[in-house]
Structure formats: structure tokens, C-alpha cells
XYZ file of C-alpha atoms in Angstrom:
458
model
C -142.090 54.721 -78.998
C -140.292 53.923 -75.652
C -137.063 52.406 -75.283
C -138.447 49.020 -74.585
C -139.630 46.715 -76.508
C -143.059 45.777 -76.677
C -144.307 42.675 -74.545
C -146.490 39.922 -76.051
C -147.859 36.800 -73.900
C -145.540 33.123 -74.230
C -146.239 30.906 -77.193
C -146.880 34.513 -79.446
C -146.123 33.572 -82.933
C -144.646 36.041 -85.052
C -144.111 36.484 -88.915
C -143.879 38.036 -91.880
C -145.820 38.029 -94.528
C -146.243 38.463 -99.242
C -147.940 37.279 -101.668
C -147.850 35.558 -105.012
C -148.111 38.072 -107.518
C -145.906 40.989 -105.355
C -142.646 39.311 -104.931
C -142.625 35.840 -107.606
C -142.135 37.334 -110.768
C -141.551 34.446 -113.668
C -145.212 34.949 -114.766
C -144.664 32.804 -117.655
C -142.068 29.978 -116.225
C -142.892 26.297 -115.875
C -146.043 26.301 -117.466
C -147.675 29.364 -115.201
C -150.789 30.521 -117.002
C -151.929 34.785 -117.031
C -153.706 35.874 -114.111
C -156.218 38.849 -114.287
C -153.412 40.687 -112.596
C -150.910 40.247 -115.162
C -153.749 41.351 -117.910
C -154.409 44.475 -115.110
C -150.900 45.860 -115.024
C -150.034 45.512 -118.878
C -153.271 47.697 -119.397
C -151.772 51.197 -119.991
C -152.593 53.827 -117.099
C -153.752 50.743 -114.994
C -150.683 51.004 -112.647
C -148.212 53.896 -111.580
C -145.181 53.881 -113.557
C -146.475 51.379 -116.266
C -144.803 48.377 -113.677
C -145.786 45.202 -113.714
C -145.440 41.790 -111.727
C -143.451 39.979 -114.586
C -140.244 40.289 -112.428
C -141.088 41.758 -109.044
C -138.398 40.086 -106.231
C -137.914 37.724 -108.529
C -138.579 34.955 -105.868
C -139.716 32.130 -107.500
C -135.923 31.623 -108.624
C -134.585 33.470 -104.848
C -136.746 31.831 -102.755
C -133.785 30.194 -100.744
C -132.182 33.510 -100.304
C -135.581 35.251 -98.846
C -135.888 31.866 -96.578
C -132.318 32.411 -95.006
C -133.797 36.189 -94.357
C -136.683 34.899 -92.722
C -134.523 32.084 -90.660
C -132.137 35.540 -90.033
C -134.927 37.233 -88.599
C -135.788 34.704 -86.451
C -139.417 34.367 -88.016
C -141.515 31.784 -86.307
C -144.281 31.792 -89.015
C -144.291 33.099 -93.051
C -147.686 33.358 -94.617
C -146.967 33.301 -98.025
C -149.821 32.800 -101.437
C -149.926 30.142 -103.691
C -150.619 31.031 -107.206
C -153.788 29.739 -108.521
C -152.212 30.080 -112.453
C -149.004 27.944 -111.350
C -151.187 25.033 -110.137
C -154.198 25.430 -112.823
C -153.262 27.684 -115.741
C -157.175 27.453 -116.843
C -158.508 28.023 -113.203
C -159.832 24.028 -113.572
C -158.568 20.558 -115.552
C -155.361 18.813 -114.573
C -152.361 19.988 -112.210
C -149.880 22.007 -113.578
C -147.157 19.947 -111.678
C -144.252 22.083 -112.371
C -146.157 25.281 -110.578
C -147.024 22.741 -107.999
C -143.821 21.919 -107.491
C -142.244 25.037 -106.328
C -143.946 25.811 -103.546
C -143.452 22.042 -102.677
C -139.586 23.407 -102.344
C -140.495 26.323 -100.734
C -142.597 24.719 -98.226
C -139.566 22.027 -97.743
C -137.315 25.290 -97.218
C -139.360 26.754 -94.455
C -139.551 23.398 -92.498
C -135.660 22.722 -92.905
C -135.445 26.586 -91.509
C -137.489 25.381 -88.599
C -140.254 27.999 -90.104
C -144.063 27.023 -89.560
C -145.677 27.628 -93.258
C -148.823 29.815 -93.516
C -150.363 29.118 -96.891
C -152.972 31.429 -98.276
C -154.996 29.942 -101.024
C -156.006 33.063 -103.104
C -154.167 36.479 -102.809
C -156.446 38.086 -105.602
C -154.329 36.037 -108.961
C -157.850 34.877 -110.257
C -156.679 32.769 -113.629
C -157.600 35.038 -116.285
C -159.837 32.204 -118.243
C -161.977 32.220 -114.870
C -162.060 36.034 -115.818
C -163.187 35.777 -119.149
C -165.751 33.452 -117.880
C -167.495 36.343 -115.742
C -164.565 35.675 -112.709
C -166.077 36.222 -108.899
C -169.637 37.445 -110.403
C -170.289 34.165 -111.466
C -170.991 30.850 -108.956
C -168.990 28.705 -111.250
C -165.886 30.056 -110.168
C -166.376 29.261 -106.448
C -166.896 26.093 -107.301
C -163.864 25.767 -109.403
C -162.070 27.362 -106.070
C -162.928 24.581 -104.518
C -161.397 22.573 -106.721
C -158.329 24.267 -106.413
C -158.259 24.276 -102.780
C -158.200 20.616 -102.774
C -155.224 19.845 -104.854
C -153.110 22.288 -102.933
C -154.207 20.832 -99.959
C -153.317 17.624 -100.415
C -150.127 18.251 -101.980
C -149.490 20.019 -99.069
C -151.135 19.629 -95.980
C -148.607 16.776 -94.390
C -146.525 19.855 -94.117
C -148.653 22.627 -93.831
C -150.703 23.491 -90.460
C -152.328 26.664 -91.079
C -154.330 27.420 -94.545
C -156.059 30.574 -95.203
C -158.726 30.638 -98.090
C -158.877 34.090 -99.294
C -156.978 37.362 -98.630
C -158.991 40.375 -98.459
C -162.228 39.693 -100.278
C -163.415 43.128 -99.659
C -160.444 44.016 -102.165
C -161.191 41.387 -104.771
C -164.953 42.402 -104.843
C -165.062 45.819 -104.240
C -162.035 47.056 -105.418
C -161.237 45.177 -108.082
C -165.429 45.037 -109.063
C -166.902 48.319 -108.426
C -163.824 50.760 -107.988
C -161.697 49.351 -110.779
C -158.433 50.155 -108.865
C -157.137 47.085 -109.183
C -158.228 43.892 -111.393
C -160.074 43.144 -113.372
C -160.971 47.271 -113.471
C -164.783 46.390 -113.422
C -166.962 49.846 -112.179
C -170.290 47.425 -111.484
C -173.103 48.045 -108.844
C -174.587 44.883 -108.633
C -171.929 42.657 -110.148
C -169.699 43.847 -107.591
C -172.140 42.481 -104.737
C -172.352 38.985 -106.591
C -168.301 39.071 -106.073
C -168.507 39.402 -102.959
C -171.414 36.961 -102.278
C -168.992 33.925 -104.546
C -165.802 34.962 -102.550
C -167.945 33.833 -99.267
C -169.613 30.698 -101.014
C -166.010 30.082 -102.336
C -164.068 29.984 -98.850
C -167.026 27.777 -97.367
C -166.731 25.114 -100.423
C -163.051 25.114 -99.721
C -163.338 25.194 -96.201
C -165.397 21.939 -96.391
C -163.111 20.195 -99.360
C -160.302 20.464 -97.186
C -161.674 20.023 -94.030
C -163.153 16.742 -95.557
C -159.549 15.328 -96.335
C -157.820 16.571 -93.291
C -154.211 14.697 -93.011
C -153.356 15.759 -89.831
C -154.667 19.092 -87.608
C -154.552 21.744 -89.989
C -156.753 24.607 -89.019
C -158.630 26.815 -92.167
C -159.449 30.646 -91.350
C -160.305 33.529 -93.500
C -158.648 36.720 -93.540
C -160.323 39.696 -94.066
C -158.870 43.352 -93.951
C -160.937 45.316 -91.752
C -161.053 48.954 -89.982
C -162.405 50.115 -87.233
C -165.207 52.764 -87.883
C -165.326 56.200 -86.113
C -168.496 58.638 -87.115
C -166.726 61.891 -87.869
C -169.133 63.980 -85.828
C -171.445 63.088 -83.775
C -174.024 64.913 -86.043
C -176.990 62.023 -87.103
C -175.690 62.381 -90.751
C -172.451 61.287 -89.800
C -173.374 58.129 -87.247
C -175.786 57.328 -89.856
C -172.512 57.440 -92.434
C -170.408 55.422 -89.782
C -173.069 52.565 -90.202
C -172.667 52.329 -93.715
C -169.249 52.187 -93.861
C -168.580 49.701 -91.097
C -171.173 47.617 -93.052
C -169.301 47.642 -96.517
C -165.456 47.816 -94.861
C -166.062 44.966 -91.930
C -169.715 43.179 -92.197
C -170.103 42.584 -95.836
C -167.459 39.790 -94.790
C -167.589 39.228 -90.756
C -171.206 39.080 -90.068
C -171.930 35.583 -93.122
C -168.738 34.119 -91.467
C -168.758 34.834 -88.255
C -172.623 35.225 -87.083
C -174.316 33.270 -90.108
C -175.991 36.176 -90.693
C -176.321 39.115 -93.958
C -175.931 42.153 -92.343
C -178.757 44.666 -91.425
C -178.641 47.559 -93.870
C -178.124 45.716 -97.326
C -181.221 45.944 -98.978
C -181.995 49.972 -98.040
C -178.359 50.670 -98.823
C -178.039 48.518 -101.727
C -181.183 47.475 -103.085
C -181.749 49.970 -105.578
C -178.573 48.438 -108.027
C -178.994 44.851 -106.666
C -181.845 42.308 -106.336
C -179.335 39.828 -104.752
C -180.443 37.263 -107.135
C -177.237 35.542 -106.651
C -178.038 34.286 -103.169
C -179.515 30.843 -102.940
C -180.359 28.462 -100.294
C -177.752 27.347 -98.101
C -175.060 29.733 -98.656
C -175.127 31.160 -95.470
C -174.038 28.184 -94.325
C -171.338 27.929 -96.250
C -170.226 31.191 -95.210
C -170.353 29.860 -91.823
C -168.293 26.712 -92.130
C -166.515 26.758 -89.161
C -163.228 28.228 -88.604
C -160.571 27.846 -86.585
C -158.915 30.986 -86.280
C -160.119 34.223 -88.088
C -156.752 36.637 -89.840
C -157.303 40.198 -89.733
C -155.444 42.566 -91.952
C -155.319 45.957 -90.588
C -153.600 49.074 -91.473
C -155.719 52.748 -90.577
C -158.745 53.348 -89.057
C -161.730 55.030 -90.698
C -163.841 58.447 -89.824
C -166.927 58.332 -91.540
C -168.648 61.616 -92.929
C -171.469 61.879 -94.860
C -171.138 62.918 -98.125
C -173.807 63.345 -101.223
C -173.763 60.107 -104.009
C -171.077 60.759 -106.292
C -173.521 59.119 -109.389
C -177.115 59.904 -109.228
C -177.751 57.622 -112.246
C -178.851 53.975 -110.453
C -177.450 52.342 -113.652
C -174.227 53.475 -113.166
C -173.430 53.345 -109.605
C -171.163 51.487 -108.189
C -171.411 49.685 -105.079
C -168.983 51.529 -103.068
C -170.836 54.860 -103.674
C -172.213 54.641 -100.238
C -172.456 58.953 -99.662
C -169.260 58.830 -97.480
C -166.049 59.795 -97.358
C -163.085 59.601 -94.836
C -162.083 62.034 -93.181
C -159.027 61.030 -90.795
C -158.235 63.871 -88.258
C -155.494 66.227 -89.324
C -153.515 65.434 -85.888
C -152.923 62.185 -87.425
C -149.410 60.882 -89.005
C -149.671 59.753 -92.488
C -147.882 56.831 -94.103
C -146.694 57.644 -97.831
C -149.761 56.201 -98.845
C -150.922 58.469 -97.619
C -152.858 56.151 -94.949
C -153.321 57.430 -91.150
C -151.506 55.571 -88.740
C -153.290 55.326 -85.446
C -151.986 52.578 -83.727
C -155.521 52.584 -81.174
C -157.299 51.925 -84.518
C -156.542 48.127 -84.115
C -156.625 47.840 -80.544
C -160.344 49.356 -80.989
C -161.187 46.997 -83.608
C -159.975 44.035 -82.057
C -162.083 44.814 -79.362
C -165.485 45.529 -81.574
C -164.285 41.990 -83.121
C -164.483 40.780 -79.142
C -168.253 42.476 -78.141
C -169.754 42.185 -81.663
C -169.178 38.087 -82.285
C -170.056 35.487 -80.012
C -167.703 32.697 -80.008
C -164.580 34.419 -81.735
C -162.186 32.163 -82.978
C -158.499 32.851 -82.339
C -157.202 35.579 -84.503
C -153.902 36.274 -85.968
C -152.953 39.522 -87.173
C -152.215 38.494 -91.003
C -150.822 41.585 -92.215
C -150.319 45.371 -90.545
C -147.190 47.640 -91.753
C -146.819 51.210 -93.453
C -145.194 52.397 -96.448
C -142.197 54.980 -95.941
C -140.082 56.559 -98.623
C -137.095 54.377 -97.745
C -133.765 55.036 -99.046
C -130.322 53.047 -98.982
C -127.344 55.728 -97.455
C -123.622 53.867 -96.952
C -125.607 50.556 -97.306
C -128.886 50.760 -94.937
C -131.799 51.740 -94.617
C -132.826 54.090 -91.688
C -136.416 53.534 -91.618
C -137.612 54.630 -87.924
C -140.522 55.907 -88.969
C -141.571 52.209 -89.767
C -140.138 51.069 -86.549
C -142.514 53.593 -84.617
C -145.550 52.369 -86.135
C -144.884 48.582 -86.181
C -143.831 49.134 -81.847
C -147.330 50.995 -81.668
C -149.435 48.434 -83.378
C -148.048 45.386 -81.304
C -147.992 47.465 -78.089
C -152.266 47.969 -79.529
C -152.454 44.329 -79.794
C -150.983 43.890 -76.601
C -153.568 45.854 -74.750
C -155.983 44.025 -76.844
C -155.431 40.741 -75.288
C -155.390 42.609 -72.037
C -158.629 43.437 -72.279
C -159.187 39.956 -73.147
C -158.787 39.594 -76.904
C -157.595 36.085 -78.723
C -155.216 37.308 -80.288
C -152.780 34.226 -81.193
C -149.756 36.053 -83.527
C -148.725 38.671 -85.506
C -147.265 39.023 -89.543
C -145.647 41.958 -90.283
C -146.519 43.323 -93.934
C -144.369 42.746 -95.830
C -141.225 40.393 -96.141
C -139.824 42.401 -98.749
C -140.096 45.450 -100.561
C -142.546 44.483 -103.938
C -144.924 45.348 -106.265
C -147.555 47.263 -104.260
C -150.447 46.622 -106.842
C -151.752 49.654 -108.754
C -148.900 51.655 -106.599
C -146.695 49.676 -108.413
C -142.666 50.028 -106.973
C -143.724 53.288 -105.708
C -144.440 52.030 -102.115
C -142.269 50.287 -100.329
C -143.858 48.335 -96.896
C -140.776 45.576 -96.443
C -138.653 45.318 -93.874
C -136.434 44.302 -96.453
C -134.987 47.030 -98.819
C -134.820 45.366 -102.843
C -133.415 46.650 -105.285
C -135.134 45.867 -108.141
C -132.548 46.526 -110.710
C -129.742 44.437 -109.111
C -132.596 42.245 -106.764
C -130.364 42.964 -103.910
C -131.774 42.252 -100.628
C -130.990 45.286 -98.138
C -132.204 44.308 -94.518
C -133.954 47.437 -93.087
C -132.996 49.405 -89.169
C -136.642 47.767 -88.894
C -135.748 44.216 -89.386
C -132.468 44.507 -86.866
C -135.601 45.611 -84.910
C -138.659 43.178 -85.568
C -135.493 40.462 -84.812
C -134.559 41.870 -81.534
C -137.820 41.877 -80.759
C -138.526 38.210 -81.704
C -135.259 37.518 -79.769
C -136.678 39.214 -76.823
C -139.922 36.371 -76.738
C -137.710 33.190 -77.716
């Protein structure tokens, strides 16, 4: 990190970003119905420290107080998720118009703050009826997504220029579907892959139930959490296991929505837990619907080594048992994740982005941060470590729009310190310290930062 601050081009919008379940708490206020994430963390041994999301940052009764912080900051932008439970406790039926109404406020909030609103439709709070129902492995639920996405939308969308379907669907599918890390805690080979598959019908059904009752010019993306691949060695073995794992992390996702295509490589590496019997006719058009700007969530790159199956019994595996396993070199800093931080490792995937899709939409950076150990001393935080890798990723996506990149903004994760899903309190990524005994707000040596930064492009 050098003494000056890192350049962006004019018009950059920066922002910071959460999510529903991490910072809202009042799981059962106002007529809020379970998600599978509040069934997830009561499980016992599901999450670190038995925490759950029932209070979190307590936002959804401080939401003025983390506006003022974001107005402080000097935030253009705040992508923040709407909570599928609050607006249909059942995941279908009539409007829960209570739930509706608080991010009706919080939207208002924003705009008074002179704060552009980034809603994202689904940060993985899947209602837990839709769950019990067979959740992302069935089709049904990507239709009632669609559903969904409409009512917010028009509650919404006089207010509301930039809507993002889904968060992550490589988390919701794989992780929640095949590893069981986070919710439901399904290990499944093939049911896993149908996930997946409904998360992209999903976004295209919303894409085109919104775009069909556009108020004014919103613009619908995607945002998928991606990492650039790097083969370990350059032994065949290991190429070969840099293939496969660029083709589960990135083009499970990126090649349906934004080629129109399934990506080479399914069928050998999959087809022996799958007959993809949940693809039909027309889907990859769905996938497809046109976007208008693609979000990428990125945190570490990947180093791909080949490694033997960790089940050798087909009716057990799961469909993240690809034979690899990362192996980031030791030169590397780790984040208390412990995650690599490698701030090249976006500027080299924004570029792959760049010479592996024709037509790229614009892309914002929806999330990218690191987790530190943070502690309050004489009422701060000195988190420089943070600083140092938040200065290293935006001077990477600086040189990626040198080298001729769309790259249109940039949300820091996260707003505030919260519930870091199956981490539970035990990571901390916000530029804002809470505590969550007292739910004081502690602004971080990395907010004074990300402000004078902000400052710097105003």
C-alpha cells in the first residue's frame, strides 16, 4: 500500500454492501415467516458458537442509524437484500405488507440520504415452506421466485434503479446442496446440480417478470461470486484439475448467462451422479435473458491441484467432489478466514471475464473485503490490515479497466460487522465495528479510509 490513494475513472460508483439475514435480526417481527436459514443455525453444531440470525445488527429496528453511517461515509450506492419471508412468509399467496413495508422505509431513507438503492432479490433466505417442498431442487420454486420478484418490484421500482436477482448461486446450490455448510445442510450429487439449474431458470423468470413491468430504467443483473483459476503446476494432472474447477467455481453460472451456453465438461465430470433430467426446453434461454450489468463477488483466487475423489461410492458423492483441492501458495497473506488475499486475483479474473464473453455487460464489483480479528482499544478500531487489502483490490480493478475492462463500481463487503453464516460472529468483514451485546456501531481506521477515498472522487 502506497501513500496515495487509489485512482478510479469519473462517474465510479462506490458502496457498501449486507444482506438480509446477516445484519436484520427480528426474524419473527411483523409477520416475518422462518427461512431455511433460521431452521440452519438453530440446528445444533450447524454454526460456530451455536449463533444465530435472530438478532444480528439488529437493523430492521436501526436501520436509520446504519443509513446516517452510510450518508457519513459518503456512500454513493448500498446494495442491500430483501427478505423473501418478510414479503411472503409461505414463499407464495398474498403480500405480507408489514415485511413489505420496511424496506419501503428503508428505501425512502437511502433516497432522502441522497443514496442510490441496490436491491438484491434473494441473498440465500429461501422461505422454509419452499424448503420443505424440495426448495431449489425443485422447478416449482423458480417459478414461485418469480412471483416474488414481481411484487417487490413493483412496490419498489419507482425508487429503485438497480435490482439484482440472486446473490451467489454457486453458494445456494453447491454449498448449501452438496457441501451442507450452510442451508439447508443437503450432501446431494445430483440434487445439488438441479439447484443450480432452478437458481438460473429462476433469475431468467424474474428477469423477464420485471423487465415486463418496467416503471422507469431499472437495469436487472446477476451476481455471481467467482475466482479466478490458476493450475497449481503445470503438470497435465493439475491443468486438467484447473479445468474442473473453473467449470464448477465460474461456468456452472457465467457460461448459461452470459454465452447461452452449458459448459463443456458437465456430462464427463458429472454424469455419473446426474442425468440432468431437470433441464427442459428453453431454459437456456432463460438463463440468457438479457442483462444489463453482470455483479461479481470476489474475494481469493484459486490454485487447482489434483487430488483423488474423496467418495468412491457414485451414490454418495457429492457434486463438489471434483478430485481437487486448493492449494494457495505459501507466500500468500491469509485473511482470518483463512482466505488468500491476492489482490491480482481479481484483476486476472476481470480480465478472463473480458476475453472469455463476447458482449460483456457492465460489471460492478458487488462484494470484495477480508475478515481480520478486529478489536476496539480507547474506542477504535485499528484495522490496517483491512485497509491494505481493500487499496490493493481497487488499485486491481483499476488496472482492470486499464486494460479495458467495464468495470462500472465497487461495494465494499460489508457495511457492518454481522453474522458471517456458519462462521457465525466469529468473522468480522465490516468496516463498521458492532458490538453485538450493546449494538454499538464503532466506525473502523478503514471506514475514515474507504471515506477519504470516496472524498477523493466526489
Amino acid at each position: 500500500m502506497t501513500g496515495q490513494l487509489p485512482r478510479l475513472p469519473k462517474g465510479f460508483l462506490f458502496g457498501a454492501a449486507t444482506a438480509s439475514y446477516q445484519i436484520e435480526g427480528a426474524v419473527d417481527a411483523d409477520g416475518r415467516g422462518p427461512s431455511i436459514w433460521d431452521t440452519f443455525a438453530h440446528t445444533p453444531g450447524a454454526v460456530a458458537g451455536g449463533d444465530t440470525g435472530d438478532v444480528a445488527c439488529d437493523h430492521y429496528h436501526r436501520y436509520a442509524e446504519d443509513v446516517e453511517l452510510l450518508k457519513q461515509l459518503g456512500a454513493g450506492a448500498y446494495r442491500f437484500s430483501i427478505a423473501w419471508p418478510r414479503i411472503q412468509p409461505d414463499g407464495k399467496g398474498g403480500v405480507n405488507a408489514a415485511g413489505l413495508d420496511f424496506y419501503q422505509r428503508l428505501v425512502d431513507e437511502l433516497i432522502d440520504a441522497g443514496i442510490t438503492p441496490m436491491a438484491t432479490l434473494y441473498h440465500w433466505d429461501l422461505p422454509q415452506p419452499l424448503e420443505d417442498a424440495g426448495g431449489w431442487r425443485e422447478r416449482d420454486t423458480a417459478e414461485r421466485f418469480a412471483d416474488y420478484a414481481a411484487i417487490v418490484h413493483e412496490a419498489l421500482a419507482d425508487r429503485v434503479p438497480y435490482w439484482i436477482t440472486l446473490n451467489e448461486p454457486f453458494c445456494s446450490s453447491f454449498i448449501g446442496y452438496a457441501e451442507g455448510r450452510h442451508a439447508p445442510g443437503a450432501r446431494e450429487g445430483h440434487g445439488a446440480l438441479a439447484a443450480a439449474h432452478h437458481l438460473l431458470v429462476a433469475h431468467g423468470l424474474a428477469v423477464r417478470a420485471m423487465r415486463a413491468q418496467r416503471k422507469n430504467d431499472e437495469r436487472f443483473g446477476i451476481t455471481l461470486n467467482m475466482n479466478h483459476v490458476t493450475p497449481a503446476t503445470d503438470a497435465p494432472a493439475d491443468v486438467a484439475a484447473a479445468a474442473r474447477a473453473e467449470l464448477l467455481a465460474n461456468r456452472v453460472f457465467s457460461d448459461p448467462v452470459l454465452a447461452g451456453r452449458y459448459p463443456e465438461g458437465e456430462v464427463e465430470l458429472w454424469g455419473e451422479i446426474s442425468d440432468f433430467s431437470f433441464r427442459r426446453d428453453g431454459d437456456l434461454a432463460l438463463a440468457h435473458e438479457p442483462i444489463d450489468f453482470l455483479g461479481v463477488n470476489n474475494y481469493f483466487p484459486q490454485y487447482a491441484k489434483d487430488a483423488p475423489s474423496q467418495e468412491p461410492d457414485l451414490s454418495r458423492r457429492v457434486a463438489t467432489d471434483i478430485g481437487v483441492v486448493d492449494v494457495p501458495p505459501g507466500s500468500l497473506p491469509q485473511t482470518a478466514m483463512p482466505w488468500p488475499a491476492e489482490p491480482d486475483g481479481l484483476r486476472r479474473l476481470l480480465v478472463w471475464l473480458r476475453d472469455t464473453y463476447r458482449d460483456l455487460p457492465p460489471i460492478y464489483i458487488t462484494e470484495n473485503g477480508a475478515a481480520y480479528p478486529d478489536t476496539v482499544a480507547d474506542g477504535a478500531v485499528d484495522d490496517r490490515a483491512r485497509i491494505g487489502y481493500l487499496d490493493g483490490h481497487l488499485r486491481a480493478v483499476g488496472q482492470a479497466i486499464e486494460a479495458g475492462v467495464d468495470v462500472r463500481g465497487y461495494f465494499c463487503w460489508s457495511l457492518l460487522d454481522n453474522f458471517e453464516w456458519a462462521y457465525g460472529y466469529a468473522k468480522r468483514f465490516g468496516l463498521i465495528y458492532v458490538d453485538y451485546q450493546t449494538q454499538q456501531r464503532i466506525p473502523k481506521a478503514s471506514y475514515h479510509w474507504y471515506r477519504q477515498l470516496i472524498e477523493q472522487h466526489a
